[in-house]
PDB file of C-alpha atoms in Angstrom:
ATOM      1  CA  MET X 788      43.284 180.375 133.539  1.00 45.00           C
ATOM      2  CA  SER X 789      41.008 177.720 132.342  1.00 47.00           C
ATOM      3  CA  THR X 790      41.012 174.195 133.003  1.00 47.00           C
ATOM      4  CA  ARG X 791      41.052 173.432 129.303  1.00 49.00           C
ATOM      5  CA  THR X 792      44.159 175.642 128.794  1.00 47.00           C
ATOM      6  CA  ALA X 793      46.018 174.062 131.468  1.00 46.00           C
ATOM      7  CA  ARG X 794      45.210 170.628 130.208  1.00 51.00           C
ATOM      8  CA  ARG X 795      46.937 171.501 126.709  1.00 51.00           C
ATOM      9  CA  ARG X 796      50.099 172.619 127.794  1.00 52.00           C
ATOM     10  CA  PRO X 797      51.690 169.174 128.757  1.00 51.00           C
ATOM     11  CA  ALA X 798      50.864 167.904 125.352  1.00 50.00           C
ATOM     12  CA  THR X 799      52.314 170.780 123.679  1.00 50.00           C
ATOM     13  CA  ALA X 800      55.497 170.376 125.576  1.00 47.00           C
ATOM     14  CA  ALA X 801      55.297 166.620 124.798  1.00 49.00           C
ATOM     15  CA  ARG X 802      55.448 167.540 120.814  1.00 55.00           C
ATOM     16  CA  ARG X 803      58.381 169.739 121.238  1.00 56.00           C
ATOM     17  CA  ARG X 804      60.496 167.471 123.150  1.00 56.00           C
ATOM     18  CA  PRO X 805      63.447 166.249 120.990  1.00 57.00           C
ATOM     19  CA  SER X 806      63.618 162.813 119.927  1.00 58.00           C
ATOM     20  CA  ARG X 807      66.401 160.469 121.245  1.00 63.00           C
ATOM     21  CA  GLY X 808      69.340 159.405 118.661  1.00 62.00           C
ATOM     22  CA  PRO X 809      70.559 156.074 118.042  1.00 69.00           C
ATOM     23  CA  SER X 810      71.778 154.000 121.073  1.00 72.00           C
ATOM     24  CA  ARG X 811      75.359 153.499 121.627  1.00 68.00           C
ATOM     25  CA  ARG X 812      75.053 150.030 120.741  1.00 71.00           C
ATOM     26  CA  THR X 813      73.598 150.792 117.489  1.00 71.00           C
ATOM     27  CA  VAL X 814      76.328 153.271 116.562  1.00 62.00           C
ATOM     28  CA  LEU X 815      78.989 150.641 117.470  1.00 66.00           C
ATOM     29  CA  ARG X 816      77.285 148.104 115.289  1.00 67.00           C
ATOM     30  CA  ARG X 817      77.041 150.347 112.311  1.00 68.00           C
ATOM     31  CA  ARG X 818      80.771 151.335 112.654  1.00 67.00           C
ATOM     32  CA  LEU X 819      81.634 147.433 112.795  1.00 65.00           C
ATOM     33  CA  VAL X 820      79.694 146.784 109.718  1.00 69.00           C
ATOM     34  CA  ALA X 821      81.453 149.704 107.955  1.00 68.00           C
ATOM     35  CA  ILE X 822      84.937 148.458 109.105  1.00 69.00           C
ATOM     36  CA  LEU X 823      84.075 144.794 107.899  1.00 63.00           C
ATOM     37  CA  VAL X 824      82.860 146.168 104.565  1.00 63.00           C
ATOM     38  CA  LEU X 825      86.026 148.291 104.065  1.00 60.00           C
ATOM     39  CA  VAL X 826      88.266 145.393 104.951  1.00 56.00           C
ATOM     40  CA  GLY X 827      86.453 142.913 102.614  1.00 57.00           C
ATOM     41  CA  VAL X 828      86.703 145.327  99.533  1.00 52.00           C
ATOM     42  CA  THR X 829      90.284 145.798 100.481  1.00 52.00           C
ATOM     43  CA  ALA X 830      90.812 142.212 100.658  1.00 48.00           C
ATOM     44  CA  PHE X 831      89.064 141.721  97.207  1.00 49.00           C
ATOM     45  CA  VAL X 832      91.167 144.241  95.519  1.00 50.00           C
ATOM     46  CA  VAL X 833      94.495 142.771  96.786  1.00 50.00           C
ATOM     47  CA  THR X 834      93.429 139.368  95.870  1.00 50.00           C
ATOM     48  CA  VAL X 835      92.397 140.410  92.247  1.00 49.00           C
ATOM     49  CA  TRP X 836      95.327 142.884  91.592  1.00 49.00           C
ATOM     50  CA  PHE X 837      98.191 141.496  93.377  1.00 50.00           C
ATOM     51  CA  THR X 838      97.840 137.882  94.120  1.00 53.00           C
ATOM     52  CA  PRO X 839      97.686 134.766  91.408  1.00 56.00           C
ATOM     53  CA  ALA X 840      94.375 133.671  92.907  1.00 53.00           C
ATOM     54  CA  LEU X 841      92.578 135.099  89.687  1.00 64.00           C
ATOM     55  CA  GLY X 842      95.810 134.683  87.634  1.00 86.00           C
ATOM     56  CA  VAL X 843      96.243 133.127  84.334  1.00 92.00           C
ATOM     57  CA  ARG X 844      96.170 129.421  84.264  1.00 93.00           C
ATOM     58  CA  GLU X 845      95.305 128.680  80.683  1.00 94.00           C
ATOM     59  CA  VAL X 846      95.570 130.397  77.377  1.00 96.00           C
ATOM     60  CA  GLU X 847      92.971 129.181  74.737  1.00 97.00           C
ATOM     61  CA  VAL X 848      93.593 129.628  71.047  1.00 97.00           C
ATOM     62  CA  ALA X 849      90.963 129.517  68.484  1.00 97.00           C
ATOM     63  CA  GLY X 850      90.758 130.373  64.772  1.00 96.00           C
ATOM     64  CA  VAL X 851      94.159 128.913  63.566  1.00 97.00           C
ATOM     65  CA  VAL X 852      94.336 127.039  60.318  1.00 95.00           C
ATOM     66  CA  ASP X 853      97.898 127.088  59.044  1.00 94.00           C
ATOM     67  CA  LEU X 854      99.241 128.208  62.313  1.00 96.00           C
ATOM     68  CA  THR X 855      99.542 126.060  65.377  1.00 97.00           C
ATOM     69  CA  GLU X 856      98.181 126.841  68.796  1.00 97.00           C
ATOM     70  CA  ALA X 857     101.897 126.373  70.156  1.00 97.00           C
ATOM     71  CA  GLN X 858     103.066 129.030  67.755  1.00 97.00           C
ATOM     72  CA  VAL X 859     100.316 131.716  68.963  1.00 98.00           C
ATOM     73  CA  ARG X 860     100.930 130.922  72.610  1.00 97.00           C
ATOM     74  CA  GLU X 861     104.724 131.270  72.293  1.00 97.00           C
ATOM     75  CA  VAL X 862     104.516 134.684  70.613  1.00 97.00           C
ATOM     76  CA  ALA X 863     101.692 136.002  73.123  1.00 97.00           C
ATOM     77  CA  ALA X 864     104.094 135.433  75.790  1.00 96.00           C
ATOM     78  CA  ILE X 865     101.406 135.391  78.492  1.00 95.00           C
ATOM     79  CA  ASP X 866     103.090 134.431  81.888  1.00 92.00           C
ATOM     80  CA  GLU X 867     101.281 132.000  83.967  1.00 91.00           C
ATOM     81  CA  GLY X 868      99.829 133.394  87.093  1.00 89.00           C
ATOM     82  CA  THR X 869      99.658 137.093  85.783  1.00 89.00           C
ATOM     83  CA  PRO X 870      96.498 138.676  87.465  1.00 89.00           C
ATOM     84  CA  LEU X 871      93.898 138.858  84.735  1.00 89.00           C
ATOM     85  CA  VAL X 872      92.937 142.450  85.395  1.00 87.00           C
ATOM     86  CA  GLN X 873      96.588 143.439  85.062  1.00 88.00           C
ATOM     87  CA  LEU X 874      96.973 141.610  81.504  1.00 92.00           C
ATOM     88  CA  ASP X 875      97.647 144.120  78.875  1.00 94.00           C
ATOM     89  CA  THR X 876      95.419 142.891  76.151  1.00 95.00           C
ATOM     90  CA  ARG X 877      96.469 145.437  73.462  1.00 96.00           C
ATOM     91  CA  ALA X 878     100.124 144.456  73.955  1.00 96.00           C
ATOM     92  CA  VAL X 879      99.459 140.594  73.729  1.00 97.00           C
ATOM     93  CA  ALA X 880      97.312 141.351  70.452  1.00 97.00           C
ATOM     94  CA  ASP X 881     100.258 143.323  69.256  1.00 97.00           C
ATOM     95  CA  ARG X 882     102.683 140.553  69.732  1.00 97.00           C
ATOM     96  CA  VAL X 883     100.261 138.054  68.027  1.00 98.00           C
ATOM     97  CA  HIS X 884      99.712 140.179  65.197  1.00 96.00           C
ATOM     98  CA  ARG X 885     103.549 140.058  64.300  1.00 95.00           C
ATOM     99  CA  LEU X 886     103.080 136.594  62.999  1.00 97.00           C
ATOM    100  CA  SER X 887     102.739 137.291  59.100  1.00 96.00           C
ATOM    101  CA  ARG X 888      99.864 134.914  58.852  1.00 97.00           C
ATOM    102  CA  VAL X 889      97.814 136.786  61.203  1.00 97.00           C
ATOM    103  CA  ALA X 890      95.359 139.340  59.978  1.00 96.00           C
ATOM    104  CA  GLY X 891      93.835 140.177  63.346  1.00 96.00           C
ATOM    105  CA  VAL X 892      93.298 138.629  66.743  1.00 97.00           C
ATOM    106  CA  THR X 893      90.817 139.332  69.670  1.00 97.00           C
ATOM    107  CA  VAL X 894      92.303 138.895  73.239  1.00 97.00           C
ATOM    108  CA  GLU X 895      89.467 138.051  75.871  1.00 96.00           C
ATOM    109  CA  ARG X 896      89.642 137.794  79.732  1.00 93.00           C
ATOM    110  CA  VAL X 897      87.668 134.661  80.784  1.00 92.00           C
ATOM    111  CA  LEU X 898      87.218 134.384  84.451  1.00 87.00           C
ATOM    112  CA  PRO X 899      88.435 132.879  86.671  1.00 87.00           C
ATOM    113  CA  SER X 900      91.552 132.179  85.052  1.00 91.00           C
ATOM    114  CA  THR X 901      91.611 131.982  81.234  1.00 94.00           C
ATOM    115  CA  VAL X 902      92.827 134.184  78.374  1.00 96.00           C
ATOM    116  CA  ARG X 903      91.181 133.312  74.944  1.00 97.00           C
ATOM    117  CA  LEU X 904      92.938 134.255  71.747  1.00 98.00           C
ATOM    118  CA  THR X 905      90.831 134.389  68.704  1.00 98.00           C
ATOM    119  CA  VAL X 906      92.962 134.532  65.437  1.00 98.00           C
ATOM    120  CA  ASP X 907      91.873 135.560  62.141  1.00 97.00           C
ATOM    121  CA  GLU X 908      94.289 134.111  59.447  1.00 97.00           C
ATOM    122  CA  ARG X 909      95.151 135.746  56.150  1.00 97.00           C
ATOM    123  CA  GLU X 910      93.927 133.985  53.184  1.00 96.00           C
ATOM    124  CA  PRO X 911      95.607 133.808  49.837  1.00 97.00           C
ATOM    125  CA  VAL X 912      93.773 135.430  46.838  1.00 96.00           C
ATOM    126  CA  ALA X 913      96.813 135.320  44.612  1.00 97.00           C
ATOM    127  CA  VAL X 914     100.148 133.466  44.400  1.00 97.00           C
ATOM    128  CA  VAL X 915     103.492 134.918  43.036  1.00 97.00           C
ATOM    129  CA  LYS X 916     105.763 132.175  41.773  1.00 95.00           C
ATOM    130  CA  ALA X 917     109.411 132.589  42.726  1.00 95.00           C
ATOM    131  CA  ALA X 918     112.818 130.640  43.013  1.00 94.00           C
ATOM    132  CA  ASP X 919     112.102 130.175  46.730  1.00 95.00           C
ATOM    133  CA  GLY X 920     108.759 129.044  46.431  1.00 96.00           C
ATOM    134  CA  ALA X 921     105.064 130.061  45.891  1.00 97.00           C
ATOM    135  CA  HIS X 922     104.597 133.524  47.791  1.00 97.00           C
ATOM    136  CA  LEU X 923     100.983 134.023  48.903  1.00 98.00           C
ATOM    137  CA  VAL X 924      99.326 137.335  48.824  1.00 97.00           C
ATOM    138  CA  ASP X 925      96.237 138.281  50.601  1.00 97.00           C
ATOM    139  CA  ALA X 926      93.353 140.771  49.702  1.00 95.00           C
ATOM    140  CA  THR X 927      95.547 143.643  50.837  1.00 94.00           C
ATOM    141  CA  GLY X 928      98.481 142.866  48.540  1.00 95.00           C
ATOM    142  CA  ARG X 929     100.551 141.737  51.375  1.00 96.00           C
ATOM    143  CA  ASP X 930     103.132 138.913  50.472  1.00 96.00           C
ATOM    144  CA  TYR X 931     102.702 136.990  53.930  1.00 97.00           C
ATOM    145  CA  ALA X 932     104.137 133.378  53.581  1.00 96.00           C
ATOM    146  CA  VAL X 933     105.945 131.285  51.293  1.00 96.00           C
ATOM    147  CA  VAL X 934     104.998 127.475  50.564  1.00 95.00           C
ATOM    148  CA  ALA X 935     106.567 124.752  48.523  1.00 94.00           C
ATOM    149  CA  SER X 936     103.711 124.642  45.927  1.00 93.00           C
ATOM    150  CA  PRO X 937     100.695 126.864  45.324  1.00 92.00           C
ATOM    151  CA  PRO X 938      97.422 126.098  46.707  1.00 93.00           C
ATOM    152  CA  ASP X 939      94.755 124.706  44.503  1.00 93.00           C
ATOM    153  CA  GLY X 940      92.197 127.432  42.880  1.00 92.00           C
ATOM    154  CA  VAL X 941      94.391 130.344  43.626  1.00 96.00           C
ATOM    155  CA  PRO X 942      95.447 132.321  40.520  1.00 97.00           C
ATOM    156  CA  GLU X 943      98.918 133.378  39.684  1.00 97.00           C
ATOM    157  CA  LEU X 944      99.934 136.871  40.006  1.00 98.00           C
ATOM    158  CA  THR X 945     102.735 138.621  37.803  1.00 97.00           C
ATOM    159  CA  ALA X 946     102.907 142.296  38.492  1.00 96.00           C
ATOM    160  CA  GLN X 947     105.227 145.167  38.931  1.00 96.00           C
ATOM    161  CA  PRO X 948     105.584 146.178  42.553  1.00 95.00           C
ATOM    162  CA  ASN X 949     103.567 149.352  42.217  1.00 95.00           C
ATOM    163  CA  ALA X 950     100.787 147.538  40.623  1.00 97.00           C
ATOM    164  CA  VAL X 951     100.300 144.588  43.139  1.00 96.00           C
ATOM    165  CA  ALA X 952      97.685 146.514  45.126  1.00 95.00           C
ATOM    166  CA  ALA X 953      95.606 147.421  41.859  1.00 97.00           C
ATOM    167  CA  ALA X 954      95.646 143.964  40.397  1.00 97.00           C
ATOM    168  CA  VAL X 955      94.593 142.234  43.674  1.00 97.00           C
ATOM    169  CA  SER X 956      91.927 144.893  44.267  1.00 96.00           C
ATOM    170  CA  VAL X 957      90.376 143.993  40.845  1.00 96.00           C
ATOM    171  CA  LEU X 958      90.738 140.204  41.574  1.00 95.00           C
ATOM    172  CA  THR X 959      88.835 140.537  44.857  1.00 94.00           C
ATOM    173  CA  ALA X 960      86.239 142.833  43.548  1.00 93.00           C
ATOM    174  CA  VAL X 961      85.014 140.711  40.455  1.00 93.00           C
ATOM    175  CA  PRO X 962      81.970 138.338  40.957  1.00 92.00           C
ATOM    176  CA  GLU X 963      82.834 134.955  42.585  1.00 92.00           C
ATOM    177  CA  SER X 964      81.567 133.000  39.287  1.00 91.00           C
ATOM    178  CA  LEU X 965      84.351 135.004  37.093  1.00 93.00           C
ATOM    179  CA  ARG X 966      87.118 134.948  39.944  1.00 93.00           C
ATOM    180  CA  ARG X 967      86.835 130.990  39.811  1.00 93.00           C
ATOM    181  CA  GLU X 968      87.858 131.130  36.137  1.00 94.00           C
ATOM    182  CA  VAL X 969      90.782 133.386  36.621  1.00 96.00           C
ATOM    183  CA  SER X 970      94.153 131.360  36.328  1.00 96.00           C
ATOM    184  CA  LEU X 971      96.702 134.272  35.795  1.00 97.00           C
ATOM    185  CA  VAL X 972      96.438 138.192  36.548  1.00 97.00           C
ATOM    186  CA  ARG X 973      99.006 140.265  34.902  1.00 97.00           C
ATOM    187  CA  ALA X 974      99.880 143.960  35.749  1.00 97.00           C
ATOM    188  CA  GLY X 975     102.297 145.840  33.725  1.00 96.00           C
ATOM    189  CA  SER X 976     101.154 148.903  35.624  1.00 97.00           C
ATOM    190  CA  PRO X 977      98.227 149.915  37.914  1.00 97.00           C
ATOM    191  CA  ALA X 978      96.427 150.994  34.645  1.00 97.00           C
ATOM    192  CA  ASP X 979      97.236 147.745  32.656  1.00 97.00           C
ATOM    193  CA  ILE X 980      95.492 144.919  34.357  1.00 98.00           C
ATOM    194  CA  ARG X 981      94.701 141.710  32.388  1.00 97.00           C
ATOM    195  CA  LEU X 982      93.126 138.557  33.477  1.00 97.00           C
ATOM    196  CA  THR X 983      93.679 135.130  31.804  1.00 97.00           C
ATOM    197  CA  LEU X 984      90.552 132.898  32.138  1.00 96.00           C
ATOM    198  CA  SER X 985      89.802 129.414  31.033  1.00 89.00           C
ATOM    199  CA  GLU X 986      90.212 128.176  27.394  1.00 88.00           C
ATOM    200  CA  GLY X 987      92.964 130.737  26.894  1.00 90.00           C
ATOM    201  CA  ARG X 988      90.699 133.831  27.028  1.00 95.00           C
ATOM    202  CA  GLU X 989      92.096 137.150  28.110  1.00 96.00           C
ATOM    203  CA  VAL X 990      90.458 140.163  29.665  1.00 97.00           C
ATOM    204  CA  ARG X 991      91.771 143.517  29.299  1.00 97.00           C
ATOM    205  CA  TRP X 992      90.785 145.442  32.432  1.00 97.00           C
ATOM    206  CA  GLY X 993      92.631 148.236  32.553  1.00 97.00           C
ATOM    207  CA  SER X 994      92.723 150.190  35.795  1.00 97.00           C
ATOM    208  CA  PRO X 995      90.655 149.342  38.828  1.00 96.00           C
ATOM    209  CA  GLU X 996      88.083 152.169  38.309  1.00 96.00           C
ATOM    210  CA  ASP X 997      84.663 151.275  37.366  1.00 95.00           C
ATOM    211  CA  THR X 998      85.295 147.581  38.303  1.00 95.00           C
ATOM    212  CA  PRO X 999      81.629 146.933  39.085  1.00 94.00           C
ATOM    213  CA  ARG X1000      80.692 148.402  35.712  1.00 96.00           C
ATOM    214  CA  LYS X1001      83.266 146.460  33.792  1.00 96.00           C
ATOM    215  CA  ALA X1002      82.278 143.203  35.433  1.00 95.00           C
ATOM    216  CA  ALA X1003      78.745 143.751  34.202  1.00 95.00           C
ATOM    217  CA  VAL X1004      79.817 144.441  30.731  1.00 96.00           C
ATOM    218  CA  LEU X1005      82.171 141.416  30.636  1.00 95.00           C
ATOM    219  CA  ASP X1006      79.382 139.175  31.718  1.00 93.00           C
ATOM    220  CA  VAL X1007      77.460 140.127  28.568  1.00 94.00           C
ATOM    221  CA  LEU X1008      80.666 139.853  26.355  1.00 95.00           C
ATOM    222  CA  LEU X1009      81.620 136.404  27.401  1.00 93.00           C
ATOM    223  CA  THR X1010      78.560 135.103  25.766  1.00 92.00           C
ATOM    224  CA  ARG X1011      80.155 136.013  22.405  1.00 93.00           C
ATOM    225  CA  ASN X1012      82.779 134.164  20.588  1.00 92.00           C
ATOM    226  CA  GLY X1013      86.192 135.573  20.841  1.00 93.00           C
ATOM    227  CA  THR X1014      89.479 135.370  22.806  1.00 95.00           C
ATOM    228  CA  VAL X1015      90.125 138.881  23.900  1.00 96.00           C
ATOM    229  CA  PHE X1016      87.711 140.788  25.708  1.00 97.00           C
ATOM    230  CA  ASP X1017      88.626 144.402  26.469  1.00 97.00           C
ATOM    231  CA  VAL X1018      86.464 146.262  28.998  1.00 97.00           C
ATOM    232  CA  SER X1019      89.073 148.744  29.956  1.00 96.00           C
ATOM    233  CA  SER X1020      86.718 151.467  28.527  1.00 96.00           C
ATOM    234  CA  PRO X1021      83.449 150.036  29.387  1.00 95.00           C
ATOM    235  CA  GLU X1022      81.504 152.406  27.237  1.00 95.00           C
ATOM    236  CA  LEU X1023      83.341 151.058  24.299  1.00 95.00           C
ATOM    237  CA  PRO X1024      83.911 147.393  25.003  1.00 96.00           C
ATOM    238  CA  THR X1025      85.498 145.003  22.148  1.00 96.00           C
ATOM    239  CA  VAL X1026      85.807 141.449  21.459  1.00 95.00           C
ATOM    240  CA  SER X1027      88.291 139.956  19.131  1.00 92.00           C
ATOM    241  CA  ASP X1028      89.631 136.608  18.198  1.00 85.00           C
ATOM    242  CA  GLY X1029      93.523 137.406  18.926  1.00 68.00           C
ATOM    243  CA  PRO X1030      96.057 139.603  20.449  1.00 57.00           C
ATOM    244  CA  GLU X1031      96.241 143.179  18.880  1.00 53.00           C
TER     245      GLU X1031
END
């Protein structure tokens, strides 16, 4: 055997020698870190879910106009100290939505301890006068509140029960410039809707069908002299000086 071959063998053996694993101290340190992380995560979960540390301390209410913040808080029924993560926001929203003036509500958790309720109140588009007061009707046709006197600028509605939705749909779809002139909406049926405008003028609208086209035709008709403007058939509109 040559001297060169003999010298190579120790080097080959060194290359094949298995590497040493982590020391016992390193293993213990890693285990300790893992245990501490687990304990920390567990403590955090327990704190968030089962203690009042991140519980409700304040309920903010925004967006109210006719309602009061106290009314909304009362019906929301959010117990102080309830952990935020356990708060059933859908149930809270359902409770607030029971208020007849509420059209919608958003419930938000705001860390560390606040619940924010943003209320969207219904707005009247018409008013129905009755013995017990003025009934406010919103854009969906819902009678949602009774007040002592009708608000300014809101037209009166006289309609059969089955025609309320149709009458309101016409009123909310016409251009704002025309809506401001409407003082009375009458609906004997869903196909017989009539608008009373300023200066005693009457618009015979018919049904809610083709409302945008009828509004465009009426805009031209109103430039003519007359008191009755019939756009129930927008292909054949008419203008007359009195009831037929």
